[in-house]
Short mmCIF file of C-alpha atoms in Angstrom, two decimals:
data_model
loop_
_atom_site.label_atom_id
_atom_site.label_comp_id
_atom_site.label_asym_id
_atom_site.label_seq_id
_atom_site.Cartn_x
_atom_site.Cartn_y
_atom_site.Cartn_z
CA ALA A 1401 46.38 50.39 14.93
CA GLN A 1402 47.07 48.18 17.93
CA PHE A 1403 43.83 49.33 19.59
CA SER A 1404 41.87 48.83 16.37
CA LEU A 1405 43.28 45.35 15.95
CA GLY A 1406 42.23 44.61 19.49
CA VAL A 1407 38.70 45.73 18.64
CA MET A 1408 38.68 43.45 15.61
CA TYR A 1409 39.60 40.40 17.67
CA ASP A 1410 37.26 41.51 20.47
CA ASN A 1411 34.26 41.64 18.10
CA GLY A 1412 35.25 38.95 15.59
CA ARG A 1413 35.41 41.41 12.71
CA GLY A 1414 37.62 40.16 9.86
CA VAL A 1415 39.16 37.55 12.18
CA PRO A 1416 37.69 34.85 14.46
CA GLU A 1417 36.66 36.35 17.80
CA ASN A 1418 39.54 35.87 20.23
CA ASP A 1419 39.55 37.58 23.59
CA ALA A 1420 43.14 36.59 24.36
CA GLU A 1421 44.34 38.21 21.11
CA ALA A 1422 42.22 41.26 21.85
CA VAL A 1423 43.88 41.59 25.24
CA LYS A 1424 47.33 41.26 23.67
CA TRP A 1425 46.73 44.19 21.31
CA TYR A 1426 44.85 46.31 23.81
CA LYS A 1427 47.77 45.95 26.19
CA LEU A 1428 50.27 47.13 23.65
CA ALA A 1429 48.14 50.18 22.85
CA ALA A 1430 47.33 50.79 26.53
CA GLN A 1431 50.99 50.76 27.49
CA GLN A 1432 51.49 53.63 25.03
CA GLY A 1433 48.74 55.63 26.70
CA ASN A 1434 45.78 54.86 24.42
CA ILE A 1435 42.81 55.82 26.62
CA TYR A 1436 40.33 53.52 24.91
CA ALA A 1437 42.66 50.54 25.06
CA GLN A 1438 43.20 51.20 28.76
CA PHE A 1439 39.46 51.21 29.41
CA ASN A 1440 38.86 48.07 27.36
CA LEU A 1441 41.76 46.30 29.05
CA GLY A 1442 40.31 47.19 32.42
CA PHE A 1443 36.98 45.75 31.32
CA MET A 1444 38.65 42.55 30.13
CA TYR A 1445 40.38 42.03 33.49
CA ALA A 1446 37.24 42.93 35.45
CA ASN A 1447 35.20 40.32 33.59
CA GLY A 1448 37.82 37.64 32.94
CA LEU A 1449 37.70 37.96 29.16
CA GLY A 1450 40.87 36.62 27.51
CA VAL A 1451 42.66 36.76 30.85
CA PRO A 1452 41.95 35.41 34.34
CA GLU A 1453 39.66 37.83 36.21
CA ASN A 1454 41.83 40.24 38.14
CA ASP A 1455 40.20 43.19 39.85
CA ALA A 1456 43.50 44.78 40.84
CA GLU A 1457 44.60 44.82 37.17
CA ALA A 1458 41.19 46.14 36.17
CA VAL A 1459 41.55 49.01 38.64
CA LYS A 1460 45.03 49.75 37.32
CA TRP A 1461 43.88 50.17 33.77
CA TYR A 1462 40.59 51.91 34.61
CA LYS A 1463 42.53 54.40 36.70
CA LEU A 1464 44.91 55.22 33.87
CA ALA A 1465 41.99 55.89 31.52
CA ALA A 1466 40.05 57.71 34.22
CA GLN A 1467 42.96 60.05 34.92
CA GLN A 1468 42.94 60.96 31.24
CA GLY A 1469 39.29 61.92 31.53
CA ASP A 1470 37.40 58.90 30.18
CA LYS A 1471 33.93 59.07 31.73
CA TRP A 1472 33.29 55.32 31.44
CA ALA A 1473 36.54 54.49 33.16
CA GLN A 1474 35.71 57.03 35.86
CA PHE A 1475 32.31 55.41 36.37
CA ARG A 1476 33.75 51.87 36.44
CA LEU A 1477 36.47 52.96 38.85
CA GLY A 1478 33.76 54.42 41.10
CA VAL A 1479 32.01 51.02 41.06
CA MET A 1480 35.23 49.23 41.98
CA TYR A 1481 35.72 51.52 45.00
CA ALA A 1482 32.05 51.27 46.01
CA GLU A 1483 32.18 47.44 45.88
CA GLY A 1484 35.73 47.02 47.18
CA ARG A 1485 36.87 45.19 44.08
CA GLY A 1486 40.63 45.33 43.52
CA VAL A 1487 40.87 48.14 46.09
CA PRO A 1488 39.68 48.55 49.68
CA GLU A 1489 36.04 49.63 49.75
CA ASN A 1490 36.01 53.41 49.89
CA ASP A 1491 32.74 55.31 49.37
CA ALA A 1492 34.48 58.71 49.34
CA GLU A 1493 36.70 57.57 46.44
CA ALA A 1494 33.63 56.13 44.72
CA VAL A 1495 31.90 59.49 44.98
CA LYS A 1496 34.99 61.24 43.63
CA TRP A 1497 35.02 59.16 40.43
CA TYR A 1498 31.25 59.07 40.04
CA LYS A 1499 31.20 62.84 40.20
CA LEU A 1500 33.84 63.25 37.51
CA ALA A 1501 31.93 60.89 35.23
CA ALA A 1502 28.55 62.43 36.14
CA GLN A 1503 29.79 65.91 35.28
CA GLN A 1504 30.57 64.55 31.78
CA GLY A 1505 27.01 63.26 31.45
CA ASN A 1506 27.46 59.60 32.34
CA ILE A 1507 23.90 58.54 33.18
CA TYR A 1508 24.89 55.66 35.47
CA ALA A 1509 27.35 57.79 37.43
CA GLN A 1510 24.65 60.44 37.83
CA PHE A 1511 22.22 57.88 39.23
CA ASN A 1512 24.82 56.34 41.57
CA LEU A 1513 25.89 59.76 42.75
CA GLY A 1514 22.25 60.54 43.53
CA VAL A 1515 22.06 57.38 45.63
CA MET A 1516 25.23 58.27 47.50
CA TYR A 1517 23.86 61.69 48.44
CA ASP A 1518 20.47 60.21 49.25
CA THR A 1519 21.91 57.67 51.67
CA GLY A 1520 24.90 59.65 52.94
CA GLU A 1521 27.49 57.15 51.69
CA GLY A 1522 30.89 58.75 51.01
CA VAL A 1523 29.37 62.22 51.44
CA PRO A 1524 27.14 63.94 54.01
CA GLU A 1525 23.50 63.10 53.28
CA ASN A 1526 22.10 65.89 51.11
CA ASP A 1527 18.61 65.57 49.66
CA ALA A 1528 18.98 68.59 47.37
CA GLU A 1529 22.14 67.12 45.80
CA ALA A 1530 20.44 63.77 45.45
CA VAL A 1531 17.60 65.45 43.55
CA LYS A 1532 20.08 67.29 41.30
CA TRP A 1533 21.81 64.11 40.15
CA PHE A 1534 18.67 61.96 39.96
CA LYS A 1535 17.07 64.66 37.81
CA LEU A 1536 20.03 64.70 35.39
CA ALA A 1537 19.85 60.92 35.05
CA ALA A 1538 16.07 60.96 34.77
CA GLN A 1539 16.24 63.51 31.97
CA GLN A 1540 18.44 61.08 30.07
CA GLY A 1541 15.80 58.39 30.47
CA ASP A 1542 17.00 56.42 33.50
CA MET A 1543 13.82 54.80 34.85
CA LYS A 1544 15.21 54.14 38.35
CA ALA A 1545 16.16 57.83 38.67
CA GLN A 1546 12.70 58.77 37.43
CA TYR A 1547 11.09 56.52 40.06
CA ASN A 1548 13.38 57.91 42.78
CA LEU A 1549 12.33 61.43 41.84
CA GLY A 1550 8.72 60.37 42.25
CA VAL A 1551 9.48 59.06 45.72
CA ILE A 1552 11.35 62.26 46.61
CA TYR A 1553 8.53 64.55 45.43
CA ALA A 1554 5.97 62.44 47.25
CA ALA A 1555 7.96 62.66 50.48
CA GLY A 1556 9.11 66.27 50.06
CA GLU A 1557 12.79 65.44 50.62
CA GLY A 1558 15.10 68.05 49.10
CA VAL A 1559 12.16 69.57 47.23
CA PRO A 1560 8.72 70.80 48.29
CA GLU A 1561 6.17 68.00 48.51
CA ASN A 1562 4.37 67.81 45.15
CA PHE A 1563 2.09 64.90 44.36
CA VAL A 1564 1.56 66.08 40.76
CA LYS A 1565 5.30 65.89 39.99
CA ALA A 1566 5.59 62.67 42.00
CA TYR A 1567 2.85 60.99 40.00
CA SER A 1568 4.25 62.32 36.74
CA TRP A 1569 7.73 60.90 37.34
CA VAL A 1570 6.42 57.59 38.66
CA SER A 1571 4.16 57.28 35.62
CA ILE A 1572 7.10 57.93 33.31
CA ALA A 1573 9.19 55.31 35.06
CA ARG A 1574 6.35 52.76 34.81
CA ALA A 1575 5.79 53.55 31.13
CA GLN A 1576 9.39 52.52 30.58
CA GLY A 1577 8.81 49.22 32.32
CA TYR A 1578 9.78 49.89 35.91
CA ALA A 1579 7.33 47.64 37.68
CA PRO A 1580 8.10 48.77 41.27
CA ALA A 1581 6.45 52.09 40.33
CA ASP A 1582 2.99 50.42 40.43
CA ALA A 1583 2.64 50.54 44.21
CA LEU A 1584 3.47 54.22 44.51
CA LYS A 1585 1.23 55.07 41.56
CA SER A 1586 -1.70 53.41 43.29
CA LEU A 1587 -0.95 55.08 46.60
CA LEU A 1588 -0.70 58.53 45.03
CA LYS A 1589 -3.88 58.01 43.04
CA GLU A 1590 -5.78 57.45 46.30
CA THR A 1591 -4.61 60.80 47.72
CA MET A 1592 -4.89 63.03 44.62
CA SER A 1593 -7.88 65.00 43.42
CA PRO A 1594 -9.17 64.55 39.82
CA GLU A 1595 -7.71 67.96 38.97
CA GLN A 1596 -4.28 66.91 40.25
CA MET A 1597 -4.48 63.64 38.33
CA ALA A 1598 -5.30 65.51 35.11
CA GLU A 1599 -2.41 67.91 35.70
CA ALA A 1600 -0.01 65.06 36.40
CA GLN A 1601 -1.03 63.17 33.24
CA SER A 1602 -0.61 66.38 31.17
CA LEU A 1603 2.81 66.94 32.71
CA SER A 1604 3.86 63.34 31.85
CA SER A 1605 2.76 63.86 28.24
CA ARG A 1606 4.68 67.12 27.94
CA CYS A 1607 7.73 65.50 29.48
CA PHE A 1608 7.76 62.67 26.97
CA ALA A 1609 7.00 64.93 24.04
CA SER A 1610 9.85 67.30 24.93
CA ASP A 1611 12.37 64.44 25.42
CA TYR A 1612 12.42 65.18 29.16
CA GLU A 1613 13.02 68.93 28.85
CA LEU A 1614 9.58 69.96 30.17
CA CYS A 1615 9.19 67.67 33.12
CA ASP A 1616 9.03 70.19 35.95
#
């Protein structure tokens, strides 16, 4: 009930919107172990909603929710460690929390984890692992992950070089509005045969039609 009351004040449902009141009720619920109240309270402190912005307090509440398995708290905690907000910057800790969230299907954690493996931040650089996590995020519709897969297939990093798959993923990212994909699309188009272009366009169509299940 305390959590629900916090939500009502948070969203102005049945009462005037009041972030300070929302924080009050979230805190009461969070102190009793309510995982959703803990996450919301962390978010309020991280963004200065109803309370002065306080990254250390945000980390405290995110961590309590993350330790109970909340994937959004795990992701947000990963961000705090990656950016050094409320805690010393620690890429290895960021990877730890991103991975827990990513394994539960959090799309943003999957993408960030792909970046960490791609760049070797917090983990040894591992192109195959980067591909694995980018692909999971791409199959949930993340356009940056889709573009990154295009780059990876074009360069043959962690996967065999494949211009057809590269063009397909880049096209999908661009179709979703990712403008940086234009340059790579043009570059690939100059190097591909008409047969490869036709195959890539067919693959893109199958990918969309299957809701990303038939993209490779």
